[in-house]
Amino acid sequence: MPTILRAARANLLLTPTGTALAVIASILVVRWLGPETYADYATLLALLSWLLLLAESGCNVGLGRFLSEAEAVDARGSLYWKLQFRRWGLALILTLLLVWLGPHWAKASGLPSERWSSTSFALIGLLAAVMLHGQLASSAMLTSFRHGRLLLMGQSMTIVRALMLGLLAGIIREPLALVSALLALAVIEAVVLHYTATAAFRKERTRLPSGMANAAQAHGLVALFDKLTTALSGGPFLLLVLAGIHGRVELAILAVATDLLQKALSVIGLPISNLVLPMLNASRGDDARYRHQIARLGGLVTTLFAVAVGGIATAIPLGLPLLLGPSYSATVPVAMIWLLPLFFESGVRMIWGVVLLTLGQYRWLMVFNLIYGAISLMIIFFMRDMASLTTLLLSLGILRIFMSLILLGRSARLKMLPPASRPVGIILAAGVACVFALGVQALLATGYPMLQLSIGVGVYAVVMLTFLRWLPLIPQPSYEALCQIAGKYRNLLVHIIPQSVKESRSA
């Protein structure tokens, strides 16, 4: 338990810092490149995200699941290297296909040829391969709960990336230059992560038991398929599919809104998501402990996401125009439509998607994801030529929420949805606080957007703190987890959410 707590604290302290700096760098890039150029940069990153997804090939999750079993036979190094070689092979095959087919797709989509040559696609493919190498090393460290060291390295590189992207965007303003800088930094990061991760098992090269590598990859492919179907309704896929149909400015608006929301999700969700799979894997042999972990993690994620969604929804109408400038004013409706479905589905999959995976519900997950992916593709290809961007996003958002409810229903049938994991009260409280704060903002039309924004966010914070202080909104297991993670700041947490509230919950 102390190791897990140290990992949780490292996640909560270090991850938001680096991601916040990445958000600042993204805003600088958006403003300095302008909508037309930023659309090309965002499309390059969309290609990168899909290469990372496809070439991941289930190795990250598979390594996390089977690394302890490989340790029992002194073969962690063998498993790690076998999965790395498989991943590099697939990444290189996908890169060659991209170099061959990419220019034809770019020409058909009306993308500028000077930015979309074979060299551009080769650069993206190489960047994906290097990043994937670092990801597998990161998975090995996460499985061992070496979060502090991993996050210290990761956030240090995030700071360097943010500074370099911000500087280059202001001086060169060329997407390929930014991608080249990302490649240089990715090589450094992958080398450092690799040597740090393998230090503990570099000499463990015993021959793997027959079928272990295949079993690890098969286990991970189920989780990968889960991510793949979610990505079919995500911002990067929409950018690639809608290129040539919608204007460059409209695509830039979509890219900015979805990217900033995804980064906000990372700030809030990544510290917990890094812990979910290791914690559930570690407790799956003890049914009572396993259910307790679901209650703790589910309630914690629901609480954090509910408070975050309310706060972000309060800030979006005035905050995005202030951050991005008048050229991106249309991001407000896109972001408001996409906010709730993104966070709701991410929270459900973060906990109960992993629960079903660790319980071996492979066939059900495969069928679920096949249906989900097919419906997503039908909506996109049916509506992309005849509906506005906001209508398309609204349809996909409704689908995301509906399919997430089905996932929760399956978990409930397996008795893996304890009441403490679904605190509805905190969701209602966040909604009420958000509506009240937006109403105050609307009444105070002072002509000073920054003042209105500050007052609105302040009102939301005060209302939420009042609710948390006087109402039993946080479930007991999640409250205890927060107190444990808070460590020496526990007294501050108890002061904000009094002990009497906690005790009333357990009564």
Short mmCIF file of C-alpha atoms in Angstrom, two decimals:
data_model
loop_
_atom_site.label_atom_id
_atom_site.label_comp_id
_atom_site.label_asym_id
_atom_site.label_seq_id
_atom_site.Cartn_x
_atom_site.Cartn_y
_atom_site.Cartn_z
CA MET A 1 0.00 0.00 0.00
CA PRO A 2 2.73 2.59 0.76
CA THR A 3 4.13 2.04 -2.76
CA ILE A 4 0.71 2.62 -4.30
CA LEU A 5 0.17 5.75 -2.19
CA ARG A 6 3.54 7.17 -3.22
CA ALA A 7 2.65 6.47 -6.84
CA ALA A 8 -0.72 8.18 -6.44
CA ARG A 9 0.85 11.27 -4.87
CA ALA A 10 3.47 11.46 -7.59
CA ASN A 11 0.73 11.26 -10.23
CA LEU A 12 -1.42 13.92 -8.60
CA LEU A 13 1.46 16.34 -8.07
CA LEU A 14 3.53 15.96 -11.24
CA THR A 15 1.11 15.11 -14.04
CA PRO A 16 -1.05 18.28 -13.89
CA THR A 17 2.06 20.47 -13.91
CA GLY A 18 3.43 19.10 -17.16
CA THR A 19 0.06 18.96 -18.86
CA ALA A 20 -0.72 22.56 -17.86
CA LEU A 21 2.51 23.63 -19.55
CA ALA A 22 1.54 21.61 -22.62
CA VAL A 23 -1.78 23.48 -22.72
CA ILE A 24 0.04 26.82 -22.59
CA ALA A 25 2.32 25.71 -25.45
CA SER A 26 -0.70 24.56 -27.46
CA ILE A 27 -2.37 27.95 -27.03
CA LEU A 28 0.78 29.73 -28.21
CA VAL A 29 1.04 27.45 -31.24
CA VAL A 30 -2.63 27.99 -32.07
CA ARG A 31 -2.39 31.77 -31.86
CA TRP A 32 0.92 32.15 -33.70
CA LEU A 33 0.25 29.70 -36.54
CA GLY A 34 -3.23 30.99 -37.33
CA PRO A 35 -6.20 28.81 -38.40
CA GLU A 36 -5.01 27.91 -41.92
CA THR A 37 -1.52 26.76 -40.90
CA TYR A 38 -2.70 25.24 -37.64
CA ALA A 39 -5.12 23.01 -39.58
CA ASP A 40 -2.11 21.39 -41.32
CA TYR A 41 -0.22 20.98 -38.04
CA ALA A 42 -3.26 19.44 -36.35
CA THR A 43 -3.76 17.04 -39.27
CA LEU A 44 -0.12 15.90 -39.00
CA LEU A 45 -0.67 15.21 -35.30
CA ALA A 46 -3.91 13.38 -36.12
CA LEU A 47 -1.95 11.04 -38.39
CA LEU A 48 0.60 10.58 -35.61
CA SER A 49 -2.09 9.67 -33.08
CA TRP A 50 -3.49 6.98 -35.37
CA LEU A 51 -0.08 5.51 -36.08
CA LEU A 52 0.55 5.37 -32.33
CA LEU A 53 -2.77 3.65 -31.81
CA LEU A 54 -2.40 1.04 -34.56
CA ALA A 55 1.28 0.23 -34.04
CA GLU A 56 0.83 -0.05 -30.26
CA SER A 57 -0.51 -3.52 -31.07
CA GLY A 58 -1.56 -4.30 -27.50
CA CYS A 59 1.96 -4.33 -26.11
CA ASN A 60 1.54 -1.66 -23.41
CA VAL A 61 -1.34 -3.33 -21.59
CA GLY A 62 0.00 -6.82 -22.31
CA LEU A 63 3.37 -6.03 -20.77
CA GLY A 64 1.68 -4.61 -17.68
CA ARG A 65 -0.43 -7.74 -17.28
CA PHE A 66 2.34 -10.34 -17.78
CA LEU A 67 5.46 -8.61 -16.45
CA SER A 68 5.01 -10.07 -12.96
CA GLU A 69 4.58 -13.57 -14.42
CA ALA A 70 7.74 -13.09 -16.48
CA GLU A 71 9.55 -12.01 -13.30
CA ALA A 72 8.69 -15.34 -11.70
CA VAL A 73 10.75 -17.12 -14.39
CA ASP A 74 13.49 -14.46 -14.58
CA ALA A 75 12.37 -13.38 -18.07
CA ARG A 76 11.19 -9.77 -17.80
CA GLY A 77 13.92 -8.59 -20.14
CA SER A 78 13.02 -11.26 -22.69
CA LEU A 79 9.34 -10.29 -22.67
CA TYR A 80 10.16 -6.59 -22.93
CA TRP A 81 12.49 -7.01 -25.90
CA LYS A 82 10.22 -9.42 -27.75
CA LEU A 83 7.34 -6.95 -27.58
CA GLN A 84 9.63 -4.08 -28.59
CA PHE A 85 10.82 -5.93 -31.71
CA ARG A 86 7.25 -6.76 -32.72
CA ARG A 87 6.21 -3.16 -32.25
CA TRP A 88 9.10 -1.75 -34.29
CA GLY A 89 8.32 -4.15 -37.12
CA LEU A 90 4.68 -3.12 -37.27
CA ALA A 91 5.55 0.58 -36.97
CA LEU A 92 7.94 0.37 -39.92
CA ILE A 93 5.38 -1.47 -42.06
CA LEU A 94 2.76 1.18 -41.33
CA THR A 95 5.28 3.94 -42.08
CA LEU A 96 6.07 2.45 -45.50
CA LEU A 97 2.35 2.22 -46.29
CA LEU A 98 1.89 5.81 -45.18
CA VAL A 99 4.76 7.06 -47.36
CA TRP A 100 3.27 5.20 -50.32
CA LEU A 101 -0.40 6.08 -49.90
CA GLY A 102 -0.21 9.33 -47.94
CA PRO A 103 0.56 11.73 -50.80
CA HIS A 104 -2.39 10.35 -52.81
CA TRP A 105 -4.75 10.91 -49.87
CA ALA A 106 -3.38 14.44 -49.33
CA LYS A 107 -3.90 15.31 -52.99
CA ALA A 108 -7.46 13.93 -52.97
CA SER A 109 -8.21 15.94 -49.81
CA GLY A 110 -6.92 19.18 -51.27
CA LEU A 111 -4.06 19.56 -48.79
CA PRO A 112 -1.13 21.82 -49.81
CA SER A 113 1.46 19.66 -51.63
CA GLU A 114 4.46 21.59 -50.25
CA ARG A 115 3.59 20.40 -46.75
CA TRP A 116 2.34 16.93 -47.61
CA SER A 117 5.18 15.21 -49.48
CA SER A 118 6.49 11.69 -48.84
CA THR A 119 9.09 13.22 -46.52
CA SER A 120 6.35 14.57 -44.28
CA PHE A 121 4.72 11.17 -43.96
CA ALA A 122 8.08 9.45 -43.33
CA LEU A 123 8.82 11.95 -40.56
CA ILE A 124 5.49 11.22 -38.88
CA GLY A 125 6.06 7.46 -39.13
CA LEU A 126 9.53 7.67 -37.60
CA LEU A 127 8.23 9.89 -34.79
CA ALA A 128 5.51 7.33 -34.03
CA ALA A 129 8.01 4.44 -33.88
CA VAL A 130 10.30 6.30 -31.47
CA MET A 131 7.42 7.37 -29.23
CA LEU A 132 6.11 3.80 -29.09
CA HIS A 133 9.48 2.56 -27.87
CA GLY A 134 9.31 5.05 -25.02
CA GLN A 135 5.70 4.11 -24.26
CA LEU A 136 6.58 0.45 -23.68
CA ALA A 137 9.40 1.46 -21.35
CA SER A 138 6.92 3.68 -19.50
CA SER A 139 4.50 0.76 -19.16
CA ALA A 140 7.22 -1.32 -17.52
CA MET A 141 7.84 1.44 -14.98
CA LEU A 142 4.14 2.01 -14.30
CA THR A 143 3.61 -1.69 -13.65
CA SER A 144 6.31 -1.53 -10.97
CA PHE A 145 4.69 1.61 -9.47
CA ARG A 146 7.82 3.63 -10.29
CA HIS A 147 5.59 6.61 -11.00
CA GLY A 148 7.70 9.25 -9.29
CA ARG A 149 10.79 8.74 -11.42
CA LEU A 150 8.77 8.20 -14.60
CA LEU A 151 6.71 11.33 -14.12
CA LEU A 152 9.72 13.42 -13.17
CA MET A 153 11.37 12.47 -16.46
CA GLY A 154 8.14 12.80 -18.42
CA GLN A 155 7.23 16.19 -17.05
CA SER A 156 10.78 17.46 -17.53
CA MET A 157 10.53 16.54 -21.20
CA THR A 158 7.07 18.11 -21.35
CA ILE A 159 8.52 21.40 -20.12
CA VAL A 160 11.28 21.27 -22.75
CA ARG A 161 8.73 20.36 -25.45
CA ALA A 162 6.46 23.22 -24.45
CA LEU A 163 9.30 25.75 -24.53
CA MET A 164 10.60 24.51 -27.88
CA LEU A 165 7.19 24.40 -29.57
CA GLY A 166 6.28 27.85 -28.30
CA LEU A 167 9.60 29.29 -29.49
CA LEU A 168 9.55 27.64 -32.93
CA ALA A 169 5.89 28.50 -33.54
CA GLY A 170 6.71 32.15 -32.92
CA ILE A 171 9.84 32.20 -35.12
CA ILE A 172 9.41 29.70 -37.97
CA ARG A 173 5.65 29.08 -38.06
CA GLU A 174 6.05 25.92 -40.13
CA PRO A 175 4.32 22.66 -39.07
CA LEU A 176 7.09 20.36 -40.32
CA ALA A 177 9.67 22.25 -38.25
CA LEU A 178 7.55 21.62 -35.16
CA VAL A 179 7.27 17.91 -36.00
CA SER A 180 11.06 17.69 -36.51
CA ALA A 181 11.58 19.24 -33.09
CA LEU A 182 9.17 16.71 -31.58
CA LEU A 183 11.16 13.88 -33.20
CA ALA A 184 14.47 15.11 -31.75
CA LEU A 185 12.99 15.32 -28.26
CA ALA A 186 11.22 11.96 -28.62
CA VAL A 187 14.55 10.23 -29.37
CA ILE A 188 16.11 11.67 -26.21
CA GLU A 189 13.09 10.75 -24.10
CA ALA A 190 12.88 7.19 -25.48
CA VAL A 191 16.57 6.54 -24.78
CA VAL A 192 16.31 7.79 -21.19
CA LEU A 193 13.10 5.86 -20.51
CA HIS A 194 14.51 2.68 -22.04
CA TYR A 195 17.66 2.60 -19.95
CA THR A 196 15.81 3.58 -16.78
CA ALA A 197 13.09 0.96 -17.26
CA THR A 198 15.41 -1.91 -18.17
CA ALA A 199 17.89 -1.24 -15.35
CA ALA A 200 15.84 -3.49 -13.05
CA PHE A 201 15.63 -6.46 -15.42
CA ARG A 202 18.38 -6.01 -18.00
CA LYS A 203 19.93 -9.39 -17.12
CA GLU A 204 16.62 -11.28 -16.93
CA ARG A 205 16.88 -12.87 -20.37
CA THR A 206 15.70 -16.40 -19.60
CA ARG A 207 13.77 -17.96 -22.46
CA LEU A 208 10.08 -17.05 -22.26
CA PRO A 209 7.53 -19.78 -21.50
CA SER A 210 5.80 -20.94 -24.65
CA GLY A 211 3.06 -18.56 -25.74
CA MET A 212 3.62 -15.86 -23.09
CA ALA A 213 4.41 -13.08 -25.58
CA ASN A 214 1.40 -14.04 -27.70
CA ALA A 215 -0.84 -14.16 -24.62
CA ALA A 216 0.40 -10.74 -23.51
CA GLN A 217 -0.27 -9.22 -26.90
CA ALA A 218 -3.67 -10.88 -27.21
CA HIS A 219 -4.65 -9.51 -23.80
CA GLY A 220 -3.52 -6.05 -24.84
CA LEU A 221 -5.28 -6.19 -28.19
CA VAL A 222 -8.65 -6.32 -26.44
CA ALA A 223 -7.82 -3.06 -24.67
CA LEU A 224 -6.44 -1.65 -27.93
CA PHE A 225 -9.66 -2.48 -29.75
CA ASP A 226 -11.48 -0.65 -26.99
CA LYS A 227 -9.36 2.46 -27.64
CA LEU A 228 -9.75 2.06 -31.38
CA THR A 229 -13.54 2.21 -31.35
CA THR A 230 -13.45 5.25 -29.07
CA ALA A 231 -10.99 6.92 -31.43
CA LEU A 232 -13.39 6.45 -34.36
CA SER A 233 -15.50 9.26 -32.92
CA GLY A 234 -12.56 11.32 -31.66
CA GLY A 235 -11.13 14.59 -32.91
CA PRO A 236 -8.10 13.19 -34.81
CA PHE A 237 -10.19 10.74 -36.84
CA LEU A 238 -12.74 13.43 -37.65
CA LEU A 239 -9.94 15.71 -38.85
CA LEU A 240 -8.68 13.05 -41.26
CA VAL A 241 -12.14 12.09 -42.52
CA LEU A 242 -13.41 15.66 -42.92
CA ALA A 243 -10.29 16.98 -44.66
CA GLY A 244 -11.35 18.23 -48.08
CA ILE A 245 -15.03 18.42 -47.07
CA HIS A 246 -14.97 21.22 -44.51
CA GLY A 247 -12.92 24.40 -44.79
CA ARG A 248 -9.46 24.76 -43.25
CA VAL A 249 -10.67 27.27 -40.66
CA GLU A 250 -13.52 24.98 -39.60
CA LEU A 251 -11.10 22.05 -39.26
CA ALA A 252 -8.79 24.23 -37.16
CA ILE A 253 -11.73 25.08 -34.90
CA LEU A 254 -12.50 21.37 -34.45
CA ALA A 255 -8.84 20.56 -33.77
CA VAL A 256 -8.40 23.33 -31.20
CA ALA A 257 -11.57 22.51 -29.26
CA THR A 258 -11.00 18.75 -29.11
CA ASP A 259 -7.28 19.08 -28.36
CA LEU A 260 -7.73 21.49 -25.45
CA LEU A 261 -10.49 19.34 -23.96
CA GLN A 262 -8.32 16.24 -24.32
CA LYS A 263 -5.47 17.99 -22.52
CA ALA A 264 -7.86 19.10 -19.76
CA LEU A 265 -8.97 15.48 -19.46
CA SER A 266 -5.34 14.42 -19.14
CA VAL A 267 -4.70 16.89 -16.33
CA ILE A 268 -7.62 15.48 -14.37
CA GLY A 269 -7.77 11.84 -15.41
CA LEU A 270 -4.20 10.74 -16.14
CA PRO A 271 -3.05 10.71 -12.49
CA ILE A 272 -5.80 8.19 -11.70
CA SER A 273 -5.73 6.23 -14.97
CA ASN A 274 -2.03 5.44 -14.44
CA LEU A 275 -3.03 3.62 -11.25
CA VAL A 276 -6.22 1.82 -12.29
CA LEU A 277 -4.81 -1.14 -14.21
CA PRO A 278 -1.92 -1.88 -11.79
CA MET A 279 -4.24 -1.63 -8.75
CA LEU A 280 -6.95 -3.85 -10.25
CA ASN A 281 -4.41 -6.37 -11.54
CA ALA A 282 -2.81 -6.51 -8.08
CA SER A 283 -6.15 -7.24 -6.35
CA ARG A 284 -7.92 -9.49 -8.85
CA GLY A 285 -7.19 -12.62 -6.79
CA ASP A 286 -9.17 -11.29 -3.79
CA ASP A 287 -12.83 -10.67 -4.66
CA ALA A 288 -13.62 -8.45 -1.66
CA ARG A 289 -10.51 -6.34 -2.16
CA TYR A 290 -11.20 -6.11 -5.89
CA ARG A 291 -14.72 -4.74 -5.34
CA HIS A 292 -13.40 -2.31 -2.74
CA GLN A 293 -10.87 -1.00 -5.26
CA ILE A 294 -13.66 -0.50 -7.82
CA ALA A 295 -15.67 1.46 -5.26
CA ARG A 296 -12.68 3.63 -4.34
CA LEU A 297 -11.52 4.32 -7.88
CA GLY A 298 -15.00 4.66 -9.40
CA GLY A 299 -16.17 7.13 -6.77
CA LEU A 300 -12.92 9.06 -6.99
CA VAL A 301 -13.06 9.40 -10.78
CA THR A 302 -16.74 10.33 -10.75
CA THR A 303 -16.12 13.02 -8.13
CA LEU A 304 -13.12 14.52 -9.92
CA PHE A 305 -14.74 14.43 -13.35
CA ALA A 306 -18.05 15.91 -12.16
CA VAL A 307 -16.34 18.85 -10.46
CA ALA A 308 -14.05 19.34 -13.46
CA VAL A 309 -16.81 19.26 -16.08
CA GLY A 310 -18.82 21.85 -14.17
CA GLY A 311 -15.80 24.12 -13.82
CA ILE A 312 -14.74 23.77 -17.46
CA ALA A 313 -18.29 24.40 -18.70
CA THR A 314 -18.35 27.57 -16.59
CA ALA A 315 -15.06 28.78 -18.09
CA ILE A 316 -15.53 27.87 -21.77
CA PRO A 317 -17.94 30.62 -23.01
CA LEU A 318 -15.67 33.49 -21.98
CA GLY A 319 -12.37 31.70 -21.45
CA LEU A 320 -11.76 30.26 -24.92
CA PRO A 321 -12.17 33.57 -26.82
CA LEU A 322 -9.82 35.24 -24.33
CA LEU A 323 -7.19 32.50 -24.69
CA LEU A 324 -7.36 31.90 -28.43
CA GLY A 325 -8.34 35.26 -29.88
CA PRO A 326 -11.23 36.28 -32.14
CA SER A 327 -10.13 33.97 -34.99
CA TYR A 328 -11.22 30.98 -32.92
CA SER A 329 -14.46 32.27 -31.40
CA ALA A 330 -16.39 29.39 -33.01
CA THR A 331 -14.61 26.92 -30.71
CA VAL A 332 -17.10 27.72 -27.92
CA PRO A 333 -20.14 25.74 -29.22
CA VAL A 334 -17.90 22.89 -30.40
CA ALA A 335 -16.23 22.60 -26.99
CA MET A 336 -19.54 22.81 -25.10
CA ILE A 337 -21.04 20.02 -27.20
CA TRP A 338 -17.99 17.77 -26.83
CA LEU A 339 -17.24 18.32 -23.13
CA LEU A 340 -19.75 16.04 -21.37
CA PRO A 341 -19.57 13.05 -23.77
CA LEU A 342 -15.76 13.09 -23.69
CA PHE A 343 -15.47 13.11 -19.90
CA PHE A 344 -18.38 10.74 -19.31
CA GLU A 345 -17.11 8.06 -21.66
CA SER A 346 -13.51 8.47 -20.50
CA GLY A 347 -14.51 8.03 -16.87
CA VAL A 348 -16.60 4.93 -17.59
CA ARG A 349 -13.94 3.28 -19.72
CA MET A 350 -11.15 4.25 -17.32
CA ILE A 351 -12.74 2.18 -14.55
CA TRP A 352 -15.34 -0.25 -15.87
CA GLY A 353 -13.71 -0.85 -19.23
CA VAL A 354 -10.61 -1.97 -17.34
CA VAL A 355 -12.76 -3.98 -14.90
CA LEU A 356 -14.31 -5.98 -17.73
CA LEU A 357 -10.88 -6.47 -19.27
CA THR A 358 -9.32 -7.79 -16.05
CA LEU A 359 -12.32 -10.10 -15.58
CA GLY A 360 -11.65 -11.66 -18.98
CA GLN A 361 -14.80 -10.37 -20.70
CA TYR A 362 -12.98 -10.42 -24.03
CA ARG A 363 -15.77 -11.71 -26.25
CA TRP A 364 -18.37 -9.29 -24.89
CA LEU A 365 -15.96 -6.36 -25.23
CA MET A 366 -15.14 -7.34 -28.81
CA VAL A 367 -18.81 -7.49 -29.81
CA PHE A 368 -19.56 -4.25 -27.96
CA ASN A 369 -16.69 -2.42 -29.64
CA LEU A 370 -17.51 -3.80 -33.09
CA ILE A 371 -21.08 -2.50 -32.80
CA TYR A 372 -19.87 0.82 -31.38
CA GLY A 373 -17.30 1.28 -34.14
CA ALA A 374 -19.76 0.38 -36.89
CA ILE A 375 -22.37 2.86 -35.65
CA SER A 376 -19.74 5.60 -35.30
CA LEU A 377 -18.58 5.09 -38.88
CA MET A 378 -22.16 5.05 -40.18
CA ILE A 379 -22.92 8.37 -38.47
CA ILE A 380 -19.72 10.01 -39.70
CA PHE A 381 -19.92 8.92 -43.33
CA PHE A 382 -23.68 9.49 -43.55
CA MET A 383 -23.61 12.98 -42.04
CA ARG A 384 -20.24 14.42 -43.09
CA ASP A 385 -21.50 15.76 -46.44
CA MET A 386 -24.95 16.88 -45.37
CA ALA A 387 -24.74 18.07 -41.75
CA SER A 388 -22.95 20.89 -40.00
CA LEU A 389 -19.96 20.15 -37.81
CA THR A 390 -21.91 20.85 -34.61
CA THR A 391 -24.73 18.49 -35.65
CA LEU A 392 -22.23 15.73 -36.38
CA LEU A 393 -20.51 16.23 -33.02
CA LEU A 394 -23.84 16.27 -31.19
CA SER A 395 -24.83 12.95 -32.79
CA LEU A 396 -21.50 11.35 -31.89
CA GLY A 397 -21.73 12.74 -28.36
CA ILE A 398 -25.14 11.17 -27.81
CA LEU A 399 -23.77 7.86 -29.11
CA ARG A 400 -20.81 8.05 -26.70
CA ILE A 401 -23.07 8.56 -23.70
CA PHE A 402 -25.48 5.79 -24.76
CA MET A 403 -22.71 3.22 -25.31
CA SER A 404 -21.11 4.16 -21.99
CA LEU A 405 -24.41 3.43 -20.25
CA ILE A 406 -24.43 -0.02 -21.87
CA LEU A 407 -20.92 -0.61 -20.51
CA LEU A 408 -22.12 0.35 -17.04
CA GLY A 409 -25.10 -1.97 -17.43
CA ARG A 410 -22.83 -4.89 -18.21
CA SER A 411 -20.72 -4.12 -15.14
CA ALA A 412 -23.87 -3.97 -13.01
CA ARG A 413 -24.94 -7.42 -14.23
CA LEU A 414 -21.56 -8.75 -13.08
CA LYS A 415 -22.11 -7.02 -9.71
CA MET A 416 -19.14 -4.75 -10.37
CA LEU A 417 -20.97 -1.45 -9.97
CA PRO A 418 -21.11 -0.90 -6.18
CA PRO A 419 -23.16 2.10 -4.97
CA ALA A 420 -20.04 3.85 -3.66
CA SER A 421 -18.58 3.88 -7.18
CA ARG A 422 -21.41 5.99 -8.65
CA PRO A 423 -22.07 9.07 -6.48
CA VAL A 424 -24.95 10.70 -8.35
CA GLY A 425 -25.17 13.49 -5.78
CA ILE A 426 -21.84 15.03 -6.77
CA ILE A 427 -22.93 15.07 -10.43
CA LEU A 428 -26.16 16.90 -9.61
CA ALA A 429 -24.31 19.34 -7.34
CA ALA A 430 -21.77 20.17 -10.05
CA GLY A 431 -24.59 20.73 -12.56
CA VAL A 432 -26.45 23.08 -10.21
CA ALA A 433 -23.26 25.02 -9.41
CA CYS A 434 -22.42 25.35 -13.11
CA VAL A 435 -25.88 26.64 -14.09
CA PHE A 436 -25.83 29.12 -11.22
CA ALA A 437 -22.35 30.38 -12.17
CA LEU A 438 -23.28 30.77 -15.85
CA GLY A 439 -26.39 32.68 -14.80
CA VAL A 440 -24.30 35.07 -12.71
CA GLN A 441 -21.95 35.58 -15.66
CA ALA A 442 -24.88 36.41 -17.94
CA LEU A 443 -26.28 38.94 -15.47
CA LEU A 444 -22.93 40.70 -15.09
CA ALA A 445 -22.52 41.81 -18.70
CA THR A 446 -19.95 44.42 -17.70
CA GLY A 447 -18.05 44.60 -20.96
CA TYR A 448 -14.97 43.20 -19.19
CA PRO A 449 -14.85 39.49 -20.14
CA MET A 450 -11.95 38.74 -17.80
CA LEU A 451 -13.90 40.15 -14.85
CA GLN A 452 -17.02 38.18 -15.83
CA LEU A 453 -14.98 35.00 -16.20
CA SER A 454 -13.28 35.46 -12.84
CA ILE A 455 -16.59 36.09 -11.08
CA GLY A 456 -18.24 33.09 -12.75
CA VAL A 457 -15.42 30.69 -11.86
CA GLY A 458 -15.33 32.10 -8.33
CA VAL A 459 -19.06 31.59 -7.90
CA TYR A 460 -18.77 28.01 -9.13
CA ALA A 461 -15.93 27.29 -6.70
CA VAL A 462 -17.79 28.80 -3.74
CA VAL A 463 -21.01 26.91 -4.49
CA MET A 464 -19.19 23.59 -4.95
CA LEU A 465 -17.17 24.04 -1.77
CA THR A 466 -20.39 24.81 0.10
CA PHE A 467 -22.02 21.65 -1.24
CA LEU A 468 -18.95 19.54 -0.39
CA ARG A 469 -18.73 21.02 3.07
CA TRP A 470 -22.34 20.50 4.10
CA LEU A 471 -23.59 17.55 2.05
CA PRO A 472 -22.36 13.91 2.06
CA LEU A 473 -21.44 13.90 -1.64
CA ILE A 474 -18.18 11.93 -1.68
CA PRO A 475 -18.53 8.18 -0.96
CA GLN A 476 -16.71 6.84 2.09
CA PRO A 477 -14.10 4.69 0.25
CA SER A 478 -13.21 7.56 -2.08
CA TYR A 479 -13.01 10.00 0.82
CA GLU A 480 -10.58 7.69 2.60
CA ALA A 481 -8.52 7.37 -0.58
CA LEU A 482 -8.34 11.15 -0.91
CA CYS A 483 -7.18 11.46 2.69
CA GLN A 484 -4.49 8.83 2.14
CA ILE A 485 -3.28 10.46 -1.06
CA ALA A 486 -3.27 13.89 0.58
CA GLY A 487 -0.69 12.66 3.08
CA LYS A 488 0.62 15.60 5.09
CA TYR A 489 -2.07 17.80 3.53
CA ARG A 490 -4.80 15.63 5.01
CA ASN A 491 -5.71 18.27 7.60
CA LEU A 492 -6.30 20.81 4.84
CA LEU A 493 -8.57 18.37 3.03
CA VAL A 494 -10.51 17.61 6.21
CA HIS A 495 -10.84 21.35 6.84
CA ILE A 496 -12.40 21.85 3.40
CA ILE A 497 -14.57 18.72 3.66
CA PRO A 498 -15.12 18.27 7.42
CA GLN A 499 -14.74 14.96 9.15
CA SER A 500 -18.38 15.13 10.24
CA VAL A 501 -19.44 14.79 6.61
CA LYS A 502 -17.33 11.68 6.27
CA GLU A 503 -18.81 10.21 9.43
CA SER A 504 -22.35 10.95 8.30
CA ARG A 505 -21.71 8.91 5.18
CA SER A 506 -20.71 5.86 7.11
CA ALA A 507 -23.60 6.12 9.51
#
